[in-house]
Amino acid sequence: MENNNEKKDYIIRLDKAKKNRNKNDYKKILILTGSAILLVSVVAAAGITASRQKNARPAAATGSEALAADTKAADDADKKGENEAELKEQEAKAREEVINSYKNLGIVQVSGYLNVRKEPGTDADVIGKLQGDSACDILEDTKQGWYRISSGGIEGYITSEFVITGDDAKKKAQDLVKLRAIVQTDNLNIRKEPSKDSDVVGQALTDERYEVVDQTDGWVQIPTGYLSADYVKLEYSMNEARKLDLKAMVFNYYKNIGISDVDNYLNVREEPSENGKIIAKMPSKAAGNILETTDDGWYKIQSGKVTGYVKSDFILTGQAAKDEAMQVAELMAVVNTDMLNARTEPSTDAKIWTQISNNEKYPVLKQIDGWVEIELEENSSAFVSTDYIDVRYALPEAIKFSPLEEKANAQSSLRTQIVNYALQFLGNPYVWGGTSLTKGADCSGFTMAIYGKFGVGLPHYSGSQAGMGKAVKSGEMKPGDLLFYASSGGKINHVAMYIGNGQIVHAASRRSGIKISTWNYRTPVKIRNMVGD
C-alpha cells in the first residue's frame, strides 16, 4: 500500500497535469511545426551556401545537428504527451473511485445551504449544513419527505425535495469531483496570508472540505484564505456536510478574551485616562481582545472595528470571561452584503419588507432550508436568504460612538441635550407598554419619555408619533429627529431617535433592551423633526 507522501505527490502531479494539459498540447504543436519550418530553412540555406562556397560540409553538419535536436524535442514532447494521457486516465479513474465510494449517492441542489437536522422535521435541531452541490450517502428514505444521510462525519436528516439521486446524481458528480483539502483537526485557523503571523479570517472543523486553489510552501490556498498543509490531507473528493458552529467557536475569534462587566455600556476611550476622548461604547457582556495592560488600571482592547482603552475594573478575563461568554453567545445572522432584502416569507417571490445593512447582526429565530428568520425588533421578524449571511454564534462587540458636544446655537444645544439625555439609559430593559427609562420602556414609550423631559408631548404609540412634527429627508437628518419603521403590511410599528454619525438609539426588544444601531439597519419609512427648528 502506498505511503501518505507518495499519495500526496501523486495527487499534486495529477492536479498539475490537469491544469497544464492544454498548455502542453499547444507546446507540442509548436515544437513539431517549428521543426518543420527549421528543416526547410536549413535545406534552403545549405543550397545557397553550396552554390557560393566549395566546402559546404560545416553548414550541412550544423543543419543535421539542429534537425536532430528538434527531432529529440518532438520525441520528448511525445513521451510527455503519453505521460499526460496516462495521468488523465488516472484522474478519470480517481473521479470514478470517488463517485463509486458512495453506496447511494445524493447531490444537494439548493441556493445557499440545506439544513441537516437531528430528527426528520422542520422543528428538529439543526446539527449541520450541506451547501449546494454537496454530496451525501443516503442511508434511508423515510417516505415522508426526508432522507437519513451521512456526510462529512455527520449523520442526520435532510428534506428529500432538494436532493437528486441515481444516475442523475452520478452524472452531476462528474463535474464536482475536485482536488480538496480535508481538515484533519478541529478548529483549524484559516489565515489571510500563508503565514502563522497572518490574520485569522475563519476556522475550519474536522472533516470539512475546501477546494484547493493553489499550493505554496507549507500552505494550501482555498477560496477564503490559507490552511496549514500540516493539518489537511489532499484528495480528489466532493464537498460534504459541515458541522453547525458551536458556542465554543466564539473563542477562536479572541486570543485574549475580555468581557465587559457592566449593566449598560462601558466607555472606550482614545487614551488610558478618564479625560480621554470617548470613541466607542461596549454594551453589557461585550467581548474584545485584550492587547496590553497599563500600570494604572487600563486595558488596551480591540472589539469589533474599535481599538481603544477601557477601565480594567469593568472587564472580566480568564476563565470568568469564558464562562460569561458561554452564557451570552447567541446564534446570530451576520449580513455579508450591502443592503440585503428582508422578506415577509421564506421565498424570493415573497414581498420585500425592508432592507438591512452590511455587517449588522440579527438574532436567529428559526432556520429554514435556504432561509433564516431573524428578529428585527420585538414581535417583528423577517426572512433573509442564506446566500448573503453567515449564521454563527457571536458575542456583542463595541459600537463606534462619540457624544455630541454642546453647540452655541440654542436649537442645536437643545438637540444635543436631548440626545445625551437619551444615551444615559443605554442597556436598560425593554418592557412592552412601559414608559420608565430605568425600569423598562417600549420603543414609543422611550421616545415619549425622552421628549417629555424637554416639554414636548408625544403619544404612546409609534404610528401616532409619526404624524407629528414635520417631514425630514434622510440626507437632512439632525440629532434628535425620530425615525419610523413599518411592519410587513406597511403599518408603522417602531420608532428610534437619530443621535448623529449615522446612528440611532432605540428600545429594540427584550433581548437587547435600549441600544445603539445604524440608522438604516433596516429602511425607515418616515423621518420627523420634533424639535421645531
Coordinates of C-alpha atoms in Angstrom, one line a residue:
M1 CA 0.0 0.0 0.0
E2 CA 1.4 3.4 -1.0
N3 CA 2.5 5.7 1.9
N4 CA 1.0 9.1 2.5
N5 CA 3.8 11.1 0.9
E6 CA 3.6 9.0 -2.3
K7 CA -0.2 9.5 -2.4
K8 CA 0.2 13.3 -1.8
D9 CA 2.8 13.5 -4.6
Y10 CA 0.5 11.6 -6.9
I11 CA -2.4 13.9 -6.2
I12 CA -0.2 17.0 -6.7
R13 CA 1.1 15.6 -10.0
L14 CA -2.5 14.8 -11.1
D15 CA -3.7 18.2 -10.3
K16 CA -0.8 20.0 -12.1
A17 CA -1.3 17.8 -15.1
K18 CA -4.9 18.8 -15.3
K19 CA -4.0 22.5 -15.2
N20 CA -1.2 22.2 -17.8
R21 CA -2.6 19.7 -20.2
N22 CA -3.9 22.2 -22.8
K23 CA -0.7 24.2 -22.5
N24 CA 1.4 21.2 -23.1
D25 CA -0.6 20.1 -26.1
Y26 CA -0.1 23.6 -27.6
K27 CA 3.6 23.4 -26.9
K28 CA 3.9 20.0 -28.7
I29 CA 2.3 21.5 -31.8
L30 CA 4.6 24.5 -31.7
I31 CA 7.7 22.2 -31.5
L32 CA 6.6 20.0 -34.4
T33 CA 5.7 23.0 -36.5
G34 CA 8.9 24.8 -35.6
S35 CA 10.9 21.7 -36.5
A36 CA 9.4 21.5 -40.0
I37 CA 10.0 25.2 -40.6
L38 CA 13.5 24.9 -39.4
L39 CA 14.1 21.9 -41.6
V40 CA 13.0 23.8 -44.8
S41 CA 15.2 26.7 -43.8
V42 CA 18.2 24.6 -43.2
V43 CA 17.9 22.9 -46.6
A44 CA 17.5 26.2 -48.3
A45 CA 20.4 27.7 -46.5
A46 CA 22.5 24.7 -47.3
G47 CA 21.7 25.0 -51.1
I48 CA 22.7 28.7 -51.1
T49 CA 25.9 28.0 -49.3
A50 CA 26.8 25.2 -51.6
S51 CA 26.5 27.5 -54.6
R52 CA 28.7 30.1 -53.0
Q53 CA 31.3 28.0 -51.3
K54 CA 33.2 24.9 -52.2
N55 CA 33.2 23.5 -48.7
A56 CA 29.6 23.1 -47.7
R57 CA 30.2 20.4 -45.2
P58 CA 30.1 22.5 -42.0
A59 CA 26.7 24.1 -42.9
A60 CA 25.3 20.7 -43.7
A61 CA 26.6 19.4 -40.3
T62 CA 25.0 22.3 -38.4
G63 CA 21.6 21.7 -40.1
S64 CA 21.7 18.0 -39.2
E65 CA 22.5 18.8 -35.6
A66 CA 19.6 21.2 -35.4
L67 CA 17.3 18.7 -37.0
A68 CA 18.4 16.0 -34.6
A69 CA 17.8 18.4 -31.6
D70 CA 14.4 19.3 -32.8
T71 CA 13.5 15.6 -33.5
K72 CA 14.6 14.8 -29.9
A73 CA 12.4 17.6 -28.6
A74 CA 9.5 16.3 -30.6
D75 CA 10.2 12.8 -29.2
D76 CA 10.3 14.3 -25.7
A77 CA 7.0 16.0 -26.3
D78 CA 5.5 12.7 -27.5
K79 CA 6.7 11.0 -24.3
K80 CA 5.3 13.9 -22.2
G81 CA 2.1 13.6 -24.1
E82 CA 2.0 9.9 -23.2
N83 CA 2.6 10.7 -19.6
E84 CA -0.2 13.3 -19.7
A85 CA -2.5 10.8 -21.3
E86 CA -1.7 8.4 -18.5
L87 CA -2.3 11.0 -15.8
K88 CA -5.6 11.9 -17.5
E89 CA -6.6 8.3 -17.4
Q90 CA -5.6 8.1 -13.7
E91 CA -7.6 11.3 -13.0
A92 CA -10.7 9.8 -14.6
K93 CA -10.1 6.6 -12.6
A94 CA -9.8 8.7 -9.4
R95 CA -13.0 10.5 -10.2
E96 CA -14.9 7.2 -10.7
E97 CA -13.5 5.9 -7.5
V98 CA -14.8 8.9 -5.6
I99 CA -18.3 8.6 -7.1
N100 CA -18.4 4.8 -6.5
S101 CA -17.4 5.3 -2.9
Y102 CA -21.0 6.4 -2.2
K103 CA -23.3 3.5 -1.8
N104 CA -26.4 5.6 -2.6
L105 CA -25.2 9.0 -3.8
G106 CA -27.3 12.1 -3.3
I107 CA -26.3 15.6 -4.6
V108 CA -27.9 18.6 -2.9
Q109 CA -29.4 21.2 -5.3
V110 CA -30.1 24.4 -3.4
S111 CA -29.1 28.1 -3.4
G112 CA -27.2 28.6 -0.2
Y113 CA -27.3 25.5 2.0
L114 CA -29.6 22.7 3.2
N115 CA -30.0 22.1 6.9
V116 CA -29.1 18.7 8.4
R117 CA -31.4 18.1 11.3
K118 CA -31.2 15.7 14.3
E119 CA -34.7 14.3 13.5
P120 CA -36.9 14.3 10.4
G121 CA -38.9 17.5 11.0
T122 CA -38.6 21.3 10.4
D123 CA -38.7 21.9 14.2
A124 CA -35.8 19.5 14.9
D125 CA -32.4 20.8 16.0
V126 CA -30.1 21.8 13.1
I127 CA -26.8 19.9 13.5
G128 CA -25.1 20.8 10.3
K129 CA -25.5 22.2 6.8
L130 CA -25.0 20.9 3.2
Q131 CA -24.0 23.6 0.7
G132 CA -25.3 23.5 -2.8
D133 CA -23.7 20.7 -4.9
S134 CA -22.5 18.9 -1.8
A135 CA -22.6 15.1 -1.7
C136 CA -24.1 12.6 0.8
D137 CA -24.8 8.9 1.3
I138 CA -28.5 8.3 1.6
L139 CA -28.9 5.7 4.4
E140 CA -32.7 5.6 4.4
D141 CA -35.7 7.1 2.7
T142 CA -38.4 7.8 5.3
K143 CA -41.0 8.1 2.5
Q144 CA -42.3 11.2 4.3
G145 CA -40.1 13.7 2.5
W146 CA -36.9 13.1 4.5
Y147 CA -33.7 11.2 3.8
R148 CA -31.5 10.0 6.6
I149 CA -28.0 10.7 5.4
S150 CA -24.3 10.5 6.2
S151 CA -21.9 13.3 5.1
G152 CA -18.8 14.9 6.4
G153 CA -18.8 12.9 9.6
I154 CA -22.4 13.9 10.3
E155 CA -25.5 11.6 10.4
G156 CA -28.9 13.3 10.3
Y157 CA -31.9 14.1 8.2
I158 CA -32.4 16.4 5.2
T159 CA -35.5 17.2 3.1
S160 CA -35.6 14.9 0.0
E161 CA -37.1 17.6 -2.1
F162 CA -33.7 19.2 -2.8
V163 CA -31.7 16.1 -3.5
I164 CA -31.0 14.4 -6.8
T165 CA -30.2 10.7 -6.8
G166 CA -29.3 7.7 -9.0
D167 CA -27.8 8.2 -12.5
D168 CA -28.7 11.9 -12.4
A169 CA -26.5 12.3 -9.3
K170 CA -23.7 10.3 -10.7
K171 CA -23.7 12.4 -13.9
K172 CA -23.8 15.6 -11.9
A173 CA -20.9 14.4 -9.7
Q174 CA -18.6 14.1 -12.7
D175 CA -18.1 17.9 -12.6
L176 CA -18.0 18.1 -8.8
V177 CA -15.0 15.9 -8.0
K178 CA -12.1 18.3 -7.4
L179 CA -8.9 18.4 -5.5
R180 CA -9.8 19.4 -2.0
A181 CA -8.1 19.9 1.4
I182 CA -9.8 17.8 4.0
V183 CA -9.3 19.1 7.5
Q184 CA -7.7 16.7 10.0
T185 CA -8.0 18.6 13.2
D186 CA -10.7 20.7 15.0
N187 CA -10.7 24.5 15.0
L188 CA -8.0 24.9 12.3
N189 CA -7.3 28.6 11.6
I190 CA -8.0 29.9 8.1
R191 CA -5.5 32.7 7.6
K192 CA -5.5 35.7 5.3
E193 CA -1.9 35.0 4.0
P194 CA 0.3 31.9 4.1
S195 CA 1.9 32.7 7.4
K196 CA 1.3 31.8 11.1
D197 CA 1.5 35.5 11.8
S198 CA -1.2 36.4 9.4
D199 CA -4.7 37.5 10.5
V200 CA -7.2 34.7 11.2
V201 CA -10.2 35.1 8.9
G202 CA -12.1 32.0 9.9
Q203 CA -12.0 28.5 11.4
A204 CA -12.3 25.0 9.8
L205 CA -13.6 21.9 11.6
T206 CA -12.7 18.3 11.3
D207 CA -13.7 16.6 8.0
E208 CA -14.6 19.9 6.3
R209 CA -13.6 20.0 2.7
Y210 CA -12.2 23.1 0.8
E211 CA -11.4 23.3 -2.9
V212 CA -7.7 23.8 -3.5
V213 CA -6.9 27.0 -5.4
D214 CA -3.1 26.7 -5.2
Q215 CA -0.3 25.3 -3.1
T216 CA 2.7 27.1 -1.6
D217 CA 5.5 26.1 0.8
G218 CA 3.7 24.5 3.7
W219 CA 0.3 26.1 2.9
V220 CA -2.8 25.3 0.9
Q221 CA -4.7 28.1 -0.6
I222 CA -8.5 27.8 -0.5
P223 CA -11.1 30.3 -1.8
T224 CA -11.3 32.1 1.6
G225 CA -7.6 32.1 2.6
Y226 CA -4.9 29.6 3.6
L227 CA -4.7 26.4 5.6
S228 CA -1.5 24.9 7.0
A229 CA -0.6 21.8 5.0
D230 CA 0.3 20.0 8.2
Y231 CA -3.3 19.7 9.2
V232 CA -5.0 18.7 6.0
K233 CA -4.9 15.9 3.5
L234 CA -5.3 16.4 -0.2
E235 CA -7.7 14.2 -2.0
Y236 CA -9.9 14.3 -5.0
S237 CA -13.4 14.4 -3.5
M238 CA -16.7 16.2 -3.4
N239 CA -17.9 18.7 -0.8
E240 CA -19.8 17.3 2.1
A241 CA -21.7 18.5 5.2
R242 CA -20.3 20.9 7.7
K243 CA -21.0 20.8 11.4
L244 CA -23.0 23.6 12.9
D245 CA -20.7 26.1 14.6
L246 CA -20.7 25.5 18.3
K247 CA -20.9 28.1 21.0
A248 CA -17.2 27.4 21.9
M249 CA -16.3 28.6 18.4
V250 CA -16.6 32.2 19.6
F251 CA -13.3 31.8 21.5
N252 CA -11.5 31.3 18.2
Y253 CA -12.1 35.0 17.4
Y254 CA -10.3 36.2 20.5
K255 CA -6.7 35.4 21.5
N256 CA -7.1 37.0 25.0
I257 CA -10.8 37.5 25.6
G258 CA -12.2 40.2 27.8
I259 CA -15.9 40.7 28.6
S260 CA -17.4 44.0 29.7
D261 CA -18.8 43.6 33.2
V262 CA -21.4 46.4 33.3
D263 CA -25.2 46.6 33.3
N264 CA -25.4 49.1 30.5
Y265 CA -22.4 50.4 28.4
L266 CA -18.7 50.8 29.1
N267 CA -16.9 53.8 27.6
V268 CA -14.0 53.1 25.2
R269 CA -11.5 56.0 25.2
E270 CA -8.8 57.2 22.9
E271 CA -6.3 57.4 25.7
P272 CA -5.9 55.5 29.0
S273 CA -7.4 58.3 31.0
E274 CA -10.9 59.3 32.3
N275 CA -10.3 62.6 30.4
G276 CA -9.6 60.7 27.2
K277 CA -12.0 61.2 24.3
I278 CA -14.8 58.6 24.2
I279 CA -14.6 56.9 20.8
A280 CA -17.0 53.9 21.4
K281 CA -19.2 52.0 23.8
M282 CA -19.0 48.4 24.8
P283 CA -22.5 47.0 25.5
S284 CA -23.1 44.8 28.6
K285 CA -21.2 41.5 28.2
A286 CA -19.5 42.6 25.0
A287 CA -16.3 40.9 24.0
G288 CA -12.9 42.1 22.9
N289 CA -9.2 41.1 22.6
I290 CA -7.0 42.5 25.4
L291 CA -3.9 43.8 23.6
E292 CA -2.0 45.2 26.6
T293 CA -2.3 46.2 30.2
T294 CA -1.2 49.6 31.6
D295 CA 0.3 50.2 35.0
D296 CA -2.6 52.4 36.1
G297 CA -5.6 50.2 35.6
W298 CA -6.5 50.3 31.9
Y299 CA -6.7 47.7 29.2
K300 CA -6.0 48.4 25.6
I301 CA -8.7 46.4 23.8
Q302 CA -9.8 45.6 20.3
S303 CA -13.5 44.9 20.0
G304 CA -15.1 44.7 16.6
K305 CA -13.7 47.6 14.5
V306 CA -12.8 49.6 17.6
T307 CA -9.4 49.8 19.3
G308 CA -9.1 51.9 22.5
Y309 CA -8.8 51.9 26.3
V310 CA -11.2 50.7 28.9
K311 CA -11.0 50.6 32.7
S312 CA -9.8 47.1 33.8
D313 CA -12.1 47.2 36.8
F314 CA -15.0 46.6 34.4
I315 CA -13.5 43.8 32.3
L316 CA -13.7 40.0 33.1
T317 CA -10.7 38.0 32.0
G318 CA -9.5 34.4 32.0
Q319 CA -12.0 31.6 32.9
A320 CA -14.5 34.1 34.3
A321 CA -14.6 35.7 30.8
K322 CA -15.0 32.4 29.1
D323 CA -17.8 31.3 31.4
E324 CA -19.7 34.6 30.8
A325 CA -19.2 34.3 27.1
M326 CA -20.7 30.8 27.0
Q327 CA -23.8 32.2 28.7
V328 CA -24.1 35.2 26.4
A329 CA -23.2 33.8 23.0
E330 CA -26.2 33.8 20.7
L331 CA -26.8 32.3 17.3
M332 CA -26.7 35.3 15.0
A333 CA -27.2 36.0 11.3
V334 CA -24.3 38.3 10.2
V335 CA -25.1 40.1 7.0
N336 CA -22.2 39.9 4.4
T337 CA -23.6 42.0 1.6
D338 CA -24.7 45.6 1.1
M339 CA -28.5 46.2 1.7
L340 CA -29.9 42.7 1.9
N341 CA -33.6 42.2 1.1
A342 CA -35.6 41.0 4.1
R343 CA -38.9 39.4 3.0
T344 CA -42.2 38.6 4.6
E345 CA -41.9 34.9 3.8
P346 CA -39.0 32.5 3.0
S347 CA -39.3 32.8 -0.8
T348 CA -37.8 35.0 -3.5
D349 CA -41.4 35.5 -4.7
A350 CA -42.4 37.0 -1.3
K351 CA -42.8 40.7 -0.8
I352 CA -39.6 42.6 0.1
W353 CA -40.5 44.1 3.5
T354 CA -37.4 46.1 4.2
Q355 CA -33.6 46.2 3.5
I356 CA -30.9 45.6 6.1
S357 CA -27.3 46.7 6.1
N358 CA -23.9 45.1 5.8
N359 CA -22.2 43.7 9.0
E360 CA -25.3 44.0 11.1
K361 CA -26.0 41.1 13.5
Y362 CA -29.6 39.8 14.0
P363 CA -30.8 37.1 16.4
V364 CA -31.8 33.9 14.6
L365 CA -35.3 32.8 15.4
K366 CA -35.6 29.9 13.0
Q367 CA -33.5 28.2 10.3
I368 CA -35.4 27.0 7.2
D369 CA -33.8 25.4 4.2
G370 CA -32.2 28.2 2.2
W371 CA -33.6 30.9 4.6
V372 CA -33.2 32.2 8.1
E373 CA -35.9 34.0 10.1
I374 CA -34.3 36.9 12.0
E375 CA -35.6 39.3 14.7
L376 CA -35.7 42.9 13.7
E377 CA -37.4 44.3 16.9
E378 CA -39.8 43.0 19.5
N379 CA -42.6 40.9 17.8
S380 CA -41.1 41.8 14.4
S381 CA -39.2 39.3 12.2
A382 CA -38.2 38.8 8.6
F383 CA -36.7 36.2 6.3
V384 CA -33.3 36.5 4.6
S385 CA -31.6 34.2 2.1
T386 CA -28.7 32.1 3.5
D387 CA -26.7 33.2 0.4
Y388 CA -25.9 36.5 1.9
I389 CA -25.4 35.9 5.6
D390 CA -23.2 33.9 8.0
V391 CA -25.0 32.0 10.7
R392 CA -22.8 31.6 13.8
Y393 CA -22.6 32.1 17.5
A394 CA -21.4 35.6 18.2
L395 CA -20.9 38.0 21.1
P396 CA -21.8 41.7 21.4
E397 CA -18.9 44.0 20.5
A398 CA -18.0 47.7 20.8
I399 CA -20.0 50.3 18.8
K400 CA -18.3 53.4 17.4
F401 CA -19.7 56.4 19.2
S402 CA -18.7 59.9 20.3
P403 CA -21.0 62.1 22.5
L404 CA -22.4 65.2 20.9
E405 CA -20.7 68.4 22.0
E406 CA -22.7 71.4 23.2
K407 CA -23.4 73.9 20.5
A408 CA -23.6 77.7 20.8
N409 CA -26.8 77.8 18.8
A410 CA -29.8 77.4 21.1
Q411 CA -31.7 74.9 18.9
S412 CA -28.5 72.8 18.3
S413 CA -27.8 72.9 22.0
L414 CA -31.4 71.6 22.7
R415 CA -30.8 68.7 20.3
T416 CA -27.5 67.9 21.9
Q417 CA -29.2 67.9 25.3
I418 CA -32.0 65.6 24.1
V419 CA -29.6 63.0 22.6
N420 CA -27.2 63.0 25.5
Y421 CA -30.0 62.6 27.9
A422 CA -31.4 59.6 25.9
L423 CA -28.0 57.9 25.9
Q424 CA -27.9 57.8 29.7
F425 CA -30.4 54.9 29.6
L426 CA -28.4 52.6 27.2
G427 CA -28.7 49.0 28.3
N428 CA -31.9 49.5 30.3
P429 CA -34.7 46.9 29.7
Y430 CA -37.3 46.8 27.1
V431 CA -40.8 46.4 28.5
W432 CA -43.8 46.2 26.2
G433 CA -46.2 49.1 27.1
G434 CA -43.6 50.6 29.5
T435 CA -42.6 54.2 29.8
S436 CA -39.9 54.1 32.5
L437 CA -36.4 55.0 31.3
T438 CA -34.9 52.9 34.2
K439 CA -37.4 50.1 34.8
G440 CA -38.3 49.5 31.2
A441 CA -40.0 51.1 28.2
D442 CA -41.0 50.0 24.7
C443 CA -39.9 51.9 21.6
S444 CA -42.6 54.7 21.7
G445 CA -42.6 54.8 25.5
F446 CA -38.8 55.5 25.3
T447 CA -39.1 58.4 22.8
M448 CA -42.2 59.8 24.6
A449 CA -40.3 59.9 28.0
I450 CA -37.2 61.5 26.5
Y451 CA -39.1 64.3 24.7
G452 CA -41.4 64.7 27.8
K453 CA -38.3 65.7 29.8
F454 CA -37.9 68.7 27.4
G455 CA -41.6 69.7 27.4
V456 CA -42.6 68.1 24.1
G457 CA -45.7 65.9 24.5
L458 CA -45.8 62.8 22.3
P459 CA -48.5 60.0 22.4
H460 CA -47.6 56.5 23.5
Y461 CA -47.9 54.9 20.0
S462 CA -45.3 55.0 17.2
G463 CA -48.0 55.3 14.5
S464 CA -49.3 58.5 16.2
Q465 CA -45.9 59.9 16.8
A466 CA -45.2 59.6 13.0
G467 CA -47.9 62.1 12.3
M468 CA -46.4 64.8 14.5
G469 CA -43.6 67.3 13.7
K470 CA -42.5 67.9 10.2
A471 CA -41.1 65.6 7.5
V472 CA -37.3 65.3 7.0
K473 CA -35.3 63.7 4.2
S474 CA -32.6 61.2 5.3
G475 CA -29.8 63.4 3.9
E476 CA -31.1 66.3 6.2
M477 CA -31.4 64.4 9.5
K478 CA -30.3 66.0 12.7
P479 CA -29.7 64.6 16.1
G480 CA -33.0 64.2 17.9
D481 CA -35.1 63.5 14.8
L482 CA -37.3 60.4 15.1
L483 CA -37.1 57.6 12.5
F484 CA -40.1 55.3 11.9
Y485 CA -40.1 51.7 10.6
A486 CA -43.0 49.7 9.3
S487 CA -44.4 46.2 9.6
S488 CA -44.6 43.9 6.6
G489 CA -48.1 45.2 5.9
G490 CA -46.7 48.8 5.7
K491 CA -48.1 49.8 9.2
I492 CA -45.6 51.8 11.3
N493 CA -44.6 49.7 14.3
H494 CA -41.3 51.0 15.5
V495 CA -39.6 54.3 16.3
A496 CA -36.0 55.3 17.1
M497 CA -34.1 58.6 17.7
Y498 CA -31.2 59.7 15.5
I499 CA -28.1 60.6 17.5
G500 CA -25.7 61.6 14.8
N501 CA -22.8 59.9 13.0
G502 CA -25.3 57.6 11.2
Q503 CA -26.6 56.1 14.4
I504 CA -29.9 55.7 16.4
V505 CA -30.8 54.9 19.9
H506 CA -34.0 52.8 20.5
A507 CA -35.7 50.4 22.7
A508 CA -35.4 47.4 20.4
S509 CA -36.5 44.2 22.1
R510 CA -36.4 42.1 25.2
R511 CA -33.2 40.6 24.1
S512 CA -31.3 43.8 23.6
G513 CA -33.1 46.5 25.6
I514 CA -32.2 50.1 24.8
K515 CA -29.4 50.0 22.3
I516 CA -27.5 51.8 19.6
S517 CA -27.8 50.7 15.9
T518 CA -27.0 52.2 12.5
W519 CA -29.9 54.3 11.3
N520 CA -30.5 52.1 8.2
Y521 CA -30.2 48.8 10.0
R522 CA -33.4 48.5 8.1
T523 CA -35.1 51.0 5.8
P524 CA -37.2 53.7 7.7
V525 CA -40.5 54.8 6.1
K526 CA -40.7 58.2 7.8
I527 CA -38.3 60.7 9.5
R528 CA -39.8 63.5 11.6
N529 CA -38.4 66.7 13.2
M530 CA -40.0 67.1 16.7
V531 CA -37.8 70.0 17.9
G532 CA -39.5 72.5 15.6
D533 CA -36.4 74.3 14.2

